[in-house]
PDB file of C-alpha atoms in Angstrom:
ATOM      1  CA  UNK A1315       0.000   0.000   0.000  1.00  0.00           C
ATOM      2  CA  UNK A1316       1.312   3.684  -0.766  1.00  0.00           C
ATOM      3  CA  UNK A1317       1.733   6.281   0.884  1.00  0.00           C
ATOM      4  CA  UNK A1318      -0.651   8.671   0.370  1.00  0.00           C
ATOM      5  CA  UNK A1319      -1.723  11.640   1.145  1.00  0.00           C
ATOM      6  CA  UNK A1320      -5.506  10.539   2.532  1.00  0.00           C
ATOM      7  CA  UNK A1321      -3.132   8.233   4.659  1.00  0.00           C
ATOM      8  CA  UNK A1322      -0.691   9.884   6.012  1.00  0.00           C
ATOM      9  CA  UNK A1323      -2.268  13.673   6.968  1.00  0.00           C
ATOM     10  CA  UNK A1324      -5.837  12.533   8.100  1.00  0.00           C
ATOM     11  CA  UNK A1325      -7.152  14.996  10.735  1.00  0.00           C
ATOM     12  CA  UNK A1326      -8.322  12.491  13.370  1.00  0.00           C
ATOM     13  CA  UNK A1327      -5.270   9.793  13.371  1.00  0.00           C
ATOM     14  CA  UNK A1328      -2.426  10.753  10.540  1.00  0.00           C
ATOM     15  CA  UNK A1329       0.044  13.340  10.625  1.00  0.00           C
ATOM     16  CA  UNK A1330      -1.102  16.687  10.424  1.00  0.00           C
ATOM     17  CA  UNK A1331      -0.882  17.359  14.125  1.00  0.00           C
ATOM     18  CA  UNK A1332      -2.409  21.586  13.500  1.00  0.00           C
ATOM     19  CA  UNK A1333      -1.478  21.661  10.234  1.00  0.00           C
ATOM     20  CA  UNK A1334       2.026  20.207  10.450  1.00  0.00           C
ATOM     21  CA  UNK A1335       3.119  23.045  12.906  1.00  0.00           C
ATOM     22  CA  UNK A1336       6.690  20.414  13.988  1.00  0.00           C
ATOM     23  CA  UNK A1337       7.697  19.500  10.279  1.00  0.00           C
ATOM     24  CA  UNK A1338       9.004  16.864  11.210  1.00  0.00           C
ATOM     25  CA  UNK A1339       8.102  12.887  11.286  1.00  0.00           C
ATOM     26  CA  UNK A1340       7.617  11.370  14.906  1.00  0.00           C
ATOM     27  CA  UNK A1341       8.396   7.668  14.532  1.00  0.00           C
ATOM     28  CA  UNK A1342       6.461   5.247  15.638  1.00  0.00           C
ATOM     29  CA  UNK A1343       8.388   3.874  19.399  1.00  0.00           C
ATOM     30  CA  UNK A1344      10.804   0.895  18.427  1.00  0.00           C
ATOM     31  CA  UNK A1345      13.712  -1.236  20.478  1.00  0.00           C
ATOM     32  CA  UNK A1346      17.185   1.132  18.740  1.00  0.00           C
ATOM     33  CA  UNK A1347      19.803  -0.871  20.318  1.00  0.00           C
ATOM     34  CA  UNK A1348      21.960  -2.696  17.925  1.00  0.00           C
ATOM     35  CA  UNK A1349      23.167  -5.973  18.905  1.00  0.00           C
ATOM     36  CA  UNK A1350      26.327  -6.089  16.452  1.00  0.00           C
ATOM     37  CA  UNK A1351      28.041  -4.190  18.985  1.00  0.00           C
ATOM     38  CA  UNK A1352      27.799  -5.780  21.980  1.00  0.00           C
ATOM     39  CA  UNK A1353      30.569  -8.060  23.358  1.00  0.00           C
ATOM     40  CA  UNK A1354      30.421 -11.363  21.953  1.00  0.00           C
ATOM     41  CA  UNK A1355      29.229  -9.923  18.442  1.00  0.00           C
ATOM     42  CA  UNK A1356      32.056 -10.212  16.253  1.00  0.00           C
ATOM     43  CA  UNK A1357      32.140  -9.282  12.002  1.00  0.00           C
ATOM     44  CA  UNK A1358      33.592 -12.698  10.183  1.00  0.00           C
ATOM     45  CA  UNK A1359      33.650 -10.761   6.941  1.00  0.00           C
ATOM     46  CA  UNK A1360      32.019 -10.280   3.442  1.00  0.00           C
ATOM     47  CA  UNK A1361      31.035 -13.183   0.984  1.00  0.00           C
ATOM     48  CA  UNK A1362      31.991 -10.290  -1.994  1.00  0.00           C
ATOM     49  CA  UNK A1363      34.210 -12.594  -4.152  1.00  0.00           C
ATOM     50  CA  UNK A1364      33.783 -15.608  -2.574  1.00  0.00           C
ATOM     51  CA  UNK A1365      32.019 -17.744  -5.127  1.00  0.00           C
ATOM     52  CA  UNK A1366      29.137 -18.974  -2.271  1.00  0.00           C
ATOM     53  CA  UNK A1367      26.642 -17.381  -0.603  1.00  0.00           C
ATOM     54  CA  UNK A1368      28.382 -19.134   2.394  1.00  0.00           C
ATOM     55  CA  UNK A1369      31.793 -17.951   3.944  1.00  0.00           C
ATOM     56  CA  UNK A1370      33.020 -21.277   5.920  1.00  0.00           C
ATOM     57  CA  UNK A1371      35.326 -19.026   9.125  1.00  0.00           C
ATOM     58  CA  UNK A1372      37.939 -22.552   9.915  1.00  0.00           C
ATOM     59  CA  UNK A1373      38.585 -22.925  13.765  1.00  0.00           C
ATOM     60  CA  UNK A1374      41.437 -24.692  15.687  1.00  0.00           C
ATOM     61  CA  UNK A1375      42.471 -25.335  19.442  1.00  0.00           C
ATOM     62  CA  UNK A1376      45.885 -24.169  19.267  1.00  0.00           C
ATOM     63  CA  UNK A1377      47.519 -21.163  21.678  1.00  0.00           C
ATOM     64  CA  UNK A1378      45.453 -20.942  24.782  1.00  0.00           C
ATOM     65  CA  UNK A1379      43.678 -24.105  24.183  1.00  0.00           C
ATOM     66  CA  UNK A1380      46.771 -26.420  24.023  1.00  0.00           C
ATOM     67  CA  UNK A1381      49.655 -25.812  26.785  1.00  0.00           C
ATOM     68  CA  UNK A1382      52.703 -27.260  26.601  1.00  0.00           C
ATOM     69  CA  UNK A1383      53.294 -31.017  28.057  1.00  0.00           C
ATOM     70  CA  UNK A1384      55.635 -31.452  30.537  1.00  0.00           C
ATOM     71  CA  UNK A1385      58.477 -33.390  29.036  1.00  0.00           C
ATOM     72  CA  UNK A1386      61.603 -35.044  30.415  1.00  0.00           C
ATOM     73  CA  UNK A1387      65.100 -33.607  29.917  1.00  0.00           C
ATOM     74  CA  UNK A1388      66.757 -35.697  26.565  1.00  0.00           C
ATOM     75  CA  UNK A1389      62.956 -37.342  25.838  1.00  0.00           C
ATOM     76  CA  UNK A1390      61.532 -36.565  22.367  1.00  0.00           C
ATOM     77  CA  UNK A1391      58.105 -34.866  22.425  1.00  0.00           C
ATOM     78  CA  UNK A1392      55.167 -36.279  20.539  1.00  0.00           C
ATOM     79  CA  UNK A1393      53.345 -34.591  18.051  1.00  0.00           C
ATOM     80  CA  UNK A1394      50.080 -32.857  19.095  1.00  0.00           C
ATOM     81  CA  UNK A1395      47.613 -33.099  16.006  1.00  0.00           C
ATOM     82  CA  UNK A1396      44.951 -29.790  16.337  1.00  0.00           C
ATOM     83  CA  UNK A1397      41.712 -30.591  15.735  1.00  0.00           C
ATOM     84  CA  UNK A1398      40.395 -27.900  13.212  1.00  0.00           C
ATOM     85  CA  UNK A1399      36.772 -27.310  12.608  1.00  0.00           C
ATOM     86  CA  UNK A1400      34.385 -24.940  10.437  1.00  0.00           C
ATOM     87  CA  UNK A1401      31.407 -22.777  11.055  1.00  0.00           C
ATOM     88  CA  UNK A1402      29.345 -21.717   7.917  1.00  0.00           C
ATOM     89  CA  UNK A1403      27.837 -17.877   7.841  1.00  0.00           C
ATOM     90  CA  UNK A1404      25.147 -17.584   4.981  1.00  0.00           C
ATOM     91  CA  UNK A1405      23.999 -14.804   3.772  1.00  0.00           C
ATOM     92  CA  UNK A1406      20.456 -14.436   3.242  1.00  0.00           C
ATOM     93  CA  UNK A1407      18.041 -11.424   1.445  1.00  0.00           C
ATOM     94  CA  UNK A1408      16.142  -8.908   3.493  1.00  0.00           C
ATOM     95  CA  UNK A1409      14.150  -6.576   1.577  1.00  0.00           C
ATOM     96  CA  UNK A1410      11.976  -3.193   2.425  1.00  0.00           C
ATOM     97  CA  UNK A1411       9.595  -0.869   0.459  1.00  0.00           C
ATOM     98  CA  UNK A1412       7.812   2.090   0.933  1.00  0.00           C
ATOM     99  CA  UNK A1413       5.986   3.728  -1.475  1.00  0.00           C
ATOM    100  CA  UNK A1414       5.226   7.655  -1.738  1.00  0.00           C
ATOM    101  CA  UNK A1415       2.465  10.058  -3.757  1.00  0.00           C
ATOM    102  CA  UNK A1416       3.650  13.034  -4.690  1.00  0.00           C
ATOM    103  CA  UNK A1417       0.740  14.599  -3.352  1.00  0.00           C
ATOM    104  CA  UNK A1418       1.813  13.535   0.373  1.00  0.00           C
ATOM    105  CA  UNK A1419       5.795  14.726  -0.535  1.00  0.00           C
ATOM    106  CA  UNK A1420       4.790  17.932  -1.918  1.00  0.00           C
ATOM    107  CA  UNK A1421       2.103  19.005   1.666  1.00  0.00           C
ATOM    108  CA  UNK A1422       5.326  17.541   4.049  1.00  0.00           C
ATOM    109  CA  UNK A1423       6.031  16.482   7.150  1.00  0.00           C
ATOM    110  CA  UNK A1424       9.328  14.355   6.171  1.00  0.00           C
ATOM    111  CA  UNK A1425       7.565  12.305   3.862  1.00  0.00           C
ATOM    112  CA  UNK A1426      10.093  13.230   0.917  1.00  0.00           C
ATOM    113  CA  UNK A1427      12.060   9.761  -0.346  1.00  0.00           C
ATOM    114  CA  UNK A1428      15.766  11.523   1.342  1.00  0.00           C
ATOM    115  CA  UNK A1429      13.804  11.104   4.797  1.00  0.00           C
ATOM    116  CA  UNK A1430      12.210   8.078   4.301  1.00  0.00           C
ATOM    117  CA  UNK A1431      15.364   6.710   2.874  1.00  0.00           C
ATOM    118  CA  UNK A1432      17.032   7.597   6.359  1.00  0.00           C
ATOM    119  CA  UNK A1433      14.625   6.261   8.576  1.00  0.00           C
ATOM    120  CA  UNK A1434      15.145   2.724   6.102  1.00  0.00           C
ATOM    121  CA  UNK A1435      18.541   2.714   7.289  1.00  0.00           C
ATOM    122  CA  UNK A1436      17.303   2.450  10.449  1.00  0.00           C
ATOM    123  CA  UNK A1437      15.375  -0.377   9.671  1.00  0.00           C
ATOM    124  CA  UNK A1438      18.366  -2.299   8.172  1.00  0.00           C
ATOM    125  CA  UNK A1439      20.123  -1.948  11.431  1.00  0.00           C
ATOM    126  CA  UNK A1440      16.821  -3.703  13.383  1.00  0.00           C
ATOM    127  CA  UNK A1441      17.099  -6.340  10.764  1.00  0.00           C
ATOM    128  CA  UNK A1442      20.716  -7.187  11.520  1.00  0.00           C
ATOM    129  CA  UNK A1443      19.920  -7.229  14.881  1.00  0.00           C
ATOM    130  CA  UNK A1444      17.056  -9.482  14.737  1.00  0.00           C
ATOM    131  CA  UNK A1445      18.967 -12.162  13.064  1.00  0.00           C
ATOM    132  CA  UNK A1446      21.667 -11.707  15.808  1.00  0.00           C
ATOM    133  CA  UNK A1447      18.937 -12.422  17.955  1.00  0.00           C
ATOM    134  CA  UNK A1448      17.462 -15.101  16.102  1.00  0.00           C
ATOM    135  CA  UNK A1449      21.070 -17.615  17.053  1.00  0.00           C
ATOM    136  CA  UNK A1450      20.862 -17.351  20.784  1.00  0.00           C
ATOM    137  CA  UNK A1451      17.861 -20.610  20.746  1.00  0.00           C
ATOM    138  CA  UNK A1452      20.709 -22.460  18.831  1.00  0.00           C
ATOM    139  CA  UNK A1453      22.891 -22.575  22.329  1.00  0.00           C
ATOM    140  CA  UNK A1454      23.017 -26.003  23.623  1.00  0.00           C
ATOM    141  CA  UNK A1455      23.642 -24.730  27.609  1.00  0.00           C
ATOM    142  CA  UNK A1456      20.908 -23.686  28.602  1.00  0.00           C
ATOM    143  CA  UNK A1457      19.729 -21.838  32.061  1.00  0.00           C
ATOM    144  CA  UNK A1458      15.939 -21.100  33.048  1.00  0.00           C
ATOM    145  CA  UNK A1459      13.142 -23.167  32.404  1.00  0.00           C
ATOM    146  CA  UNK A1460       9.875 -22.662  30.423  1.00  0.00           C
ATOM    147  CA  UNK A1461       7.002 -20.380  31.899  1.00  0.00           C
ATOM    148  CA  UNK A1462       9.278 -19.498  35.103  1.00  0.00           C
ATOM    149  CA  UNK A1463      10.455 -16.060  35.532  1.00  0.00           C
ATOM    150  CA  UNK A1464      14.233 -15.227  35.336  1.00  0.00           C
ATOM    151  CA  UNK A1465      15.866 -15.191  38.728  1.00  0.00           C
ATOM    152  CA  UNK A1466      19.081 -14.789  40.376  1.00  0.00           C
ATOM    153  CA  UNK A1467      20.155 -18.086  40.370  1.00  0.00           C
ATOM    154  CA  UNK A1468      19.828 -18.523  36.684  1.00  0.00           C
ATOM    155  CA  UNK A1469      22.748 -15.890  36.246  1.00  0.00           C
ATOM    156  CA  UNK A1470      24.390 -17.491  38.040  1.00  0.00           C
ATOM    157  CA  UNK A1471      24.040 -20.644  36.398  1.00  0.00           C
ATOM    158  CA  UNK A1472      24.548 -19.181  33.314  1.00  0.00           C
ATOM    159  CA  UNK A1473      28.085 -17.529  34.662  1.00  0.00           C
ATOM    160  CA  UNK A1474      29.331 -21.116  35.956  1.00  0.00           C
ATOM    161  CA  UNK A1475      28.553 -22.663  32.585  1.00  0.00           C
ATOM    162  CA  UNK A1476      31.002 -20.216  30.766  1.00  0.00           C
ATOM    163  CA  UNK A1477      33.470 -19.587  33.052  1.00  0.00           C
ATOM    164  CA  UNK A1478      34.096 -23.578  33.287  1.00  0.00           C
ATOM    165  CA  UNK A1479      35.363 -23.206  29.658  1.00  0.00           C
ATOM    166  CA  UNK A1480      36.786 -19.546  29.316  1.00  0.00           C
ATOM    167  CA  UNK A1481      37.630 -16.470  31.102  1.00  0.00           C
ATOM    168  CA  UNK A1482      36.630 -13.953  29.498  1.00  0.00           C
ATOM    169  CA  UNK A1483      34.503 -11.049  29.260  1.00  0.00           C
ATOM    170  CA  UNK A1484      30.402 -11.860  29.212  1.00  0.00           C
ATOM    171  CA  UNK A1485      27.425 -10.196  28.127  1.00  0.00           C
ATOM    172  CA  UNK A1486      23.906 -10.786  28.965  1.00  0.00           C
ATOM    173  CA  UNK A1487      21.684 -10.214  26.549  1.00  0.00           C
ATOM    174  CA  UNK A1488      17.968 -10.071  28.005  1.00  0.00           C
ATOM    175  CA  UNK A1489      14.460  -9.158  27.100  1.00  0.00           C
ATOM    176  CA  UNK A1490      13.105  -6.453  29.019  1.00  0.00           C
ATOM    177  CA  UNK A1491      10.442  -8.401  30.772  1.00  0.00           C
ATOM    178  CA  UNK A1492      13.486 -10.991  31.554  1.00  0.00           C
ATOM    179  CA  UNK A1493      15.734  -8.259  32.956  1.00  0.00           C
ATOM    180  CA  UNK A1494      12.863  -6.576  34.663  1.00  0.00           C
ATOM    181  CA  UNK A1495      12.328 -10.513  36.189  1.00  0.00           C
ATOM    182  CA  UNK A1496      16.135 -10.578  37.201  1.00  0.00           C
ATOM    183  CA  UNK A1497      15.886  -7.259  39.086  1.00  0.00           C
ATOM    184  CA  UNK A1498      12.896  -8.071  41.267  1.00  0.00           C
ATOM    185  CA  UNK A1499      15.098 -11.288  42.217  1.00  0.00           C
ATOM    186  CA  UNK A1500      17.598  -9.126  43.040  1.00  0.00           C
ATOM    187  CA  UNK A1501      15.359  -7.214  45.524  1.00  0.00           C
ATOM    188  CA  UNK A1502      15.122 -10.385  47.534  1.00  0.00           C
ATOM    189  CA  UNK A1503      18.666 -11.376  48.255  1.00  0.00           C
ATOM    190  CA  UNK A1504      19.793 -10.067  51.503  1.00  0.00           C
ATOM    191  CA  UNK A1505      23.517 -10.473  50.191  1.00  0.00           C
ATOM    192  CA  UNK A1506      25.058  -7.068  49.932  1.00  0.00           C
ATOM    193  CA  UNK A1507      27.511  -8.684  46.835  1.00  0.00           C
ATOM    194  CA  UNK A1508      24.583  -9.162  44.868  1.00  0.00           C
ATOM    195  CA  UNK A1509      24.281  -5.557  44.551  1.00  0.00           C
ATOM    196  CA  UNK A1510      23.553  -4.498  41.133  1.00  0.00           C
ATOM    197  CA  UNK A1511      25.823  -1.755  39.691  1.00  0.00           C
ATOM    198  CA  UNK A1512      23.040   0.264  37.351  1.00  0.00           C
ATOM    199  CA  UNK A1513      24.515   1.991  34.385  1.00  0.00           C
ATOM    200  CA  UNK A1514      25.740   5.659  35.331  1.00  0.00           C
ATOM    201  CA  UNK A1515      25.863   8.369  32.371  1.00  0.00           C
ATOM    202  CA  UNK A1516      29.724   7.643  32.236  1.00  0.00           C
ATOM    203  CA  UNK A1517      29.324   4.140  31.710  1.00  0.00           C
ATOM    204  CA  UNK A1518      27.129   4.684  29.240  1.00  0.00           C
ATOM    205  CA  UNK A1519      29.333   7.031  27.097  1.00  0.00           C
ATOM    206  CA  UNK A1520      31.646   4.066  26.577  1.00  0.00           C
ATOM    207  CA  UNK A1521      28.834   1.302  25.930  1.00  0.00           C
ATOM    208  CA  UNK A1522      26.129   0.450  23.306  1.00  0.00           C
ATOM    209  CA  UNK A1523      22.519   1.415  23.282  1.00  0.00           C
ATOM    210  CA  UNK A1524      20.857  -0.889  25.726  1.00  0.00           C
ATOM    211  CA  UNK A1525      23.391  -1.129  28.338  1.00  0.00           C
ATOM    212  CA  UNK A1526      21.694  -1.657  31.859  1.00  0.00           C
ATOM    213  CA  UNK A1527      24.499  -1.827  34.180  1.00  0.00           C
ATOM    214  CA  UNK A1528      27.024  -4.306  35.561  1.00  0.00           C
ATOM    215  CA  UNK A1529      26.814  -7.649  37.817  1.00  0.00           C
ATOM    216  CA  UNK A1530      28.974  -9.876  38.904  1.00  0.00           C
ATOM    217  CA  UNK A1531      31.190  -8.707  36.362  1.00  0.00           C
ATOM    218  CA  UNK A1532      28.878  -9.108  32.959  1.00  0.00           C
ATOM    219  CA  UNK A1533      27.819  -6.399  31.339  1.00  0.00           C
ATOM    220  CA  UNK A1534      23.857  -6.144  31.391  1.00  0.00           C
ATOM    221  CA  UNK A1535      22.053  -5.201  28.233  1.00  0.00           C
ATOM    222  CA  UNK A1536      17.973  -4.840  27.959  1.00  0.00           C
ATOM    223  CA  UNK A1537      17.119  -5.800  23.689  1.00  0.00           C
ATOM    224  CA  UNK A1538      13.508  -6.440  22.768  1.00  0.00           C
ATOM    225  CA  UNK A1539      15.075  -7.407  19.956  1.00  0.00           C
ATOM    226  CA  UNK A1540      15.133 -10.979  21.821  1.00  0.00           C
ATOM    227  CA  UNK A1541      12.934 -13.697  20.569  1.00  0.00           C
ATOM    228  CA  UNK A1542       9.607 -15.044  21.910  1.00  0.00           C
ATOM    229  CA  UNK A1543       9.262 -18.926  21.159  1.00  0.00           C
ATOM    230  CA  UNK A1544       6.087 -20.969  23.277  1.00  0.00           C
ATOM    231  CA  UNK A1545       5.360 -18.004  25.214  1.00  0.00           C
ATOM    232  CA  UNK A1546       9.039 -17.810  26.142  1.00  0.00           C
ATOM    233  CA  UNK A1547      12.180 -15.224  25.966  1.00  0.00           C
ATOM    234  CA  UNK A1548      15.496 -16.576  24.339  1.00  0.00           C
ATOM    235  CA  UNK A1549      17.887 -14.286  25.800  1.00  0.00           C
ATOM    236  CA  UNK A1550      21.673 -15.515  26.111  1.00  0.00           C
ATOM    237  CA  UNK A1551      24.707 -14.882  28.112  1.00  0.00           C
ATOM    238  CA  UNK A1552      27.927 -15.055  25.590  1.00  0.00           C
ATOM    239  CA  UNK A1553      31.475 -14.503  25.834  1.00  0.00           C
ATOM    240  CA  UNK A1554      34.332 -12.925  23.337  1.00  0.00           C
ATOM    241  CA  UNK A1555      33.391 -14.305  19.803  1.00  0.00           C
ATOM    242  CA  UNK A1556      30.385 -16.581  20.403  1.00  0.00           C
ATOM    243  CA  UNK A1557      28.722 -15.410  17.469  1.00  0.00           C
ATOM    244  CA  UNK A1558      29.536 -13.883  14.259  1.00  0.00           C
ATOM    245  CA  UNK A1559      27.964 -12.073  11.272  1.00  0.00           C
ATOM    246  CA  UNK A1560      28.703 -11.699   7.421  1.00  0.00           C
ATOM    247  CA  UNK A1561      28.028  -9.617   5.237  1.00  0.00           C
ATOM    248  CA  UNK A1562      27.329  -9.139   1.331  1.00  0.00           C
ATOM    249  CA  UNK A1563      28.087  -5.872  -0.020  1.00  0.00           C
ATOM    250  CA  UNK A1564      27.405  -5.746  -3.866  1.00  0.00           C
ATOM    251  CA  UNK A1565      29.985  -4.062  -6.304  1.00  0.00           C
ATOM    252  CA  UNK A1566      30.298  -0.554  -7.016  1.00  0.00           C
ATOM    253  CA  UNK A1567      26.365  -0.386  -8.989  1.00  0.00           C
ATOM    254  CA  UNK A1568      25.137   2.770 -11.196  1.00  0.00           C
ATOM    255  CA  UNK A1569      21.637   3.611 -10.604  1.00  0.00           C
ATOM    256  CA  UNK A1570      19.040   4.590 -13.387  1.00  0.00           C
ATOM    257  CA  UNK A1571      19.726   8.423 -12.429  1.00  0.00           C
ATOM    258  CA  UNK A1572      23.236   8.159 -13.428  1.00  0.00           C
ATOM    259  CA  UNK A1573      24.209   7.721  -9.595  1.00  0.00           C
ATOM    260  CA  UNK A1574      26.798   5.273  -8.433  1.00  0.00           C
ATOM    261  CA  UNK A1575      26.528   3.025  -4.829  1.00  0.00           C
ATOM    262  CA  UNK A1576      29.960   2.637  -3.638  1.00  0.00           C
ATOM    263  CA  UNK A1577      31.038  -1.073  -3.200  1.00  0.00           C
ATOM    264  CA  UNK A1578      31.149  -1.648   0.576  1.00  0.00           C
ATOM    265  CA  UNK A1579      27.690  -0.726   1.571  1.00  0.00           C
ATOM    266  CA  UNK A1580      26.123  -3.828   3.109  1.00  0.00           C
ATOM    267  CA  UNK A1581      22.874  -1.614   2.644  1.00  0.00           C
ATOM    268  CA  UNK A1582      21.535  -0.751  -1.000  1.00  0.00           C
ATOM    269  CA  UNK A1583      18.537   1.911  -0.930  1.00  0.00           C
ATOM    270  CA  UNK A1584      17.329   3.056  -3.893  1.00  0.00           C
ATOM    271  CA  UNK A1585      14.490   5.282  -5.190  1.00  0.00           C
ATOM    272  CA  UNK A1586      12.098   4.267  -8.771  1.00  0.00           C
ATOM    273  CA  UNK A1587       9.788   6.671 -10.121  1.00  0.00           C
ATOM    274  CA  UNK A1588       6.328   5.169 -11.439  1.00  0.00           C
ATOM    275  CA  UNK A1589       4.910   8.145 -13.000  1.00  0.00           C
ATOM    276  CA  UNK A1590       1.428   5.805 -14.321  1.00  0.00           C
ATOM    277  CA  UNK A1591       0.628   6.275 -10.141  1.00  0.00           C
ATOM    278  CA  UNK A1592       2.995   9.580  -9.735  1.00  0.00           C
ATOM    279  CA  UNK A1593       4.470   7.900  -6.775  1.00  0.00           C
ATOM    280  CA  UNK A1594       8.144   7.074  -5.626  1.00  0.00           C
ATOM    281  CA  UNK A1595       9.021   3.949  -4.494  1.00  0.00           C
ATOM    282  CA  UNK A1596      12.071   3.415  -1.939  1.00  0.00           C
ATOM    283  CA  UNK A1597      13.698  -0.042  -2.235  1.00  0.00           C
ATOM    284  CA  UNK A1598      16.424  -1.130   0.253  1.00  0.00           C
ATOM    285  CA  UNK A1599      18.154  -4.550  -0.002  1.00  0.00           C
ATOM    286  CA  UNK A1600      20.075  -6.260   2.934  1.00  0.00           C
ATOM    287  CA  UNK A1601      22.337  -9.095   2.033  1.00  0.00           C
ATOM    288  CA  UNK A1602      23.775 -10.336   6.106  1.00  0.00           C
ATOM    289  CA  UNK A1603      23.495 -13.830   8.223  1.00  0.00           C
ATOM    290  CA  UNK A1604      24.611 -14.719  11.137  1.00  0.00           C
ATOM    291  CA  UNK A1605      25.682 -17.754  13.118  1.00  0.00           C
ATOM    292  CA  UNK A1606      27.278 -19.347  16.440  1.00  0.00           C
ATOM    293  CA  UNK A1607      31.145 -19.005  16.159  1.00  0.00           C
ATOM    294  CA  UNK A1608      31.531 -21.447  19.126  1.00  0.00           C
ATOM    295  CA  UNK A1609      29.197 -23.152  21.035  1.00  0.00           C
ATOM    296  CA  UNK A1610      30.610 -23.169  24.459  1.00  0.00           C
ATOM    297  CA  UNK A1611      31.098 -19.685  24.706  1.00  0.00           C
ATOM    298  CA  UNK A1612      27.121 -19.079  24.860  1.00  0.00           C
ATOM    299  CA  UNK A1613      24.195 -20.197  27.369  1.00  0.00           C
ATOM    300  CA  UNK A1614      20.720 -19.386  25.998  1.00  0.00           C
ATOM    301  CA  UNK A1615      18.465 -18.170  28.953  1.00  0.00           C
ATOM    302  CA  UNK A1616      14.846 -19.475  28.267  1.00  0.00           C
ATOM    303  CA  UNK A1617      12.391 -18.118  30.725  1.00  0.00           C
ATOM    304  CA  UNK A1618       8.796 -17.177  30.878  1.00  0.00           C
ATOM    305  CA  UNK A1619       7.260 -13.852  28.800  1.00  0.00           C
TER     306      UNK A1619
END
């Protein structure tokens, strides 16, 4: 369906709000936090070139995971073999339109394609983050159970799961009706070390959108961009590199007007004309996937909506 002007600047529910006295657009409220840049979240690369719509990112356990063997002086040391492994990222389509008279560009209120165009940008970044999302049910460990609400102890759970196979820094990705859960948990342990460190303004400077504050040493983050499966929230908990994201960024591409798209831009949005309707349509394309890098370094948190 267009946009038109009948649509979009009815009196009683559209946009005119007294004639359009703000020109400007007020968007409808949406989750803005972007999961790609959250610990954990990791870019594998670009299929551009690759010949596949898959890019296959090979693993080993050598360094950290395989120390030295003690070895007696003048003995010959045997041969460790690594066991290597691969993780497929595919790439899939994700597609938007929007279509806009001229008669409801021309009266305004940030209906012209440029501003529409912007706030599609916005929507590719939503889409990225849903399919970040959309991994955390693939998780084998799993804390919480079905229909229960989220609760202390299931941090905690989830923290002793990772830390049993790394060390590093964590990141709890919840629902807001699962954090919201978690805090009221918190209100009922009489344990002074439980206490949760909320996010201050200069914490926030150096985080991403989302960030809730700090507890035994993860870093909190609130996403409704977390699924709902069986009347459940798949949040996670996930350590450095636990999942990773690819993109596909199309060559350097000319446009009707005569404009080029430089290569690099994971995000194509374009404008056609269809003057048989005297509307402009906005078209963008998304080309990104994502996967689990490593299985152990994530714990999916499944608890009730």
């Amino acid at each position: 369906m267009a946009i038109t002007y009948s649509n979009a600047y009815n009196a009683g529910d559209g946009l005119r709000m007294q004639r359009m006295i703000m020109q400007e657009l007020n968007l409808t409220l949406a989750d803005p936090t972007n999961l790609l840049t959250y610990e954990g979240v990791f870019e594998v690369g670009s299929v551009d070139g690759s010949g596949s719509d898959t890019l296959s990112e090979p693993f080993a356990n050598m360094g950290y995971a395989t120390p030295f063997a003690t070895t007696g002086d003048g003995a010959e040391v045997a041969a460790t073999d690594p066991t290597f492994s691969n993780v497929d990222f595919q790439v899939g389509r994700f597609a938007l339109r929007h279509d806009v008279t001229s008669l409801a560009e021309m009266t305004g209120g940030m209906l012209d394609p440029f501003s529409v165009a912007q706030y599609m940008v916005r929507s590719a970044i939503a889409t990225m983050s849903n399919v970040v999302a959309g991994t955390f049910s693939s998780f084998t460990d799993q804390v919480g159970s079905a229909g229960v609400d989220l609760t202390v102890d299931n941090i905690l759970d989830a923290i002793f799961a990772l830390e049993s196979d790394s060390n590093t820094e964590f990141a709890c990705i919840l629902h807001s009706v699962q954090f919201a859960d978690f805090r009221q948990s918190l209100r009922s342990e009489s344990n002074n070390a439980f206490g949760f460190n909320q996010a201050s303004y200069e914490m926030m400077k150096a985080k991403a959108p989302g960030f809730a504050g700090e507890w035994g040493g993860v870093q909190f983050y609130k996403s409704n961009r977390v699924t709902e499966a069986a009347g459940n929230k798949i949040g996670a908990m996930i350590g450095a590199n636990a999942i990773g994201y690819v993109l596909g960024t199309p060559t350097q591409t000319q446009l009707s007007d005569g404009r080029l798209i430089p290569a690099g831009v994971p995000a194509i949005i374009e404008y056609e004309r269809k003057p048989a309707s005297d509307l402009t349509s906005i078209i963008g394309n998304l080309y990104c996937g994502a996967a689990i890098a490593e299985d152990a370094r994530g714990v999916k948190i499944v608890t009730d909506a």
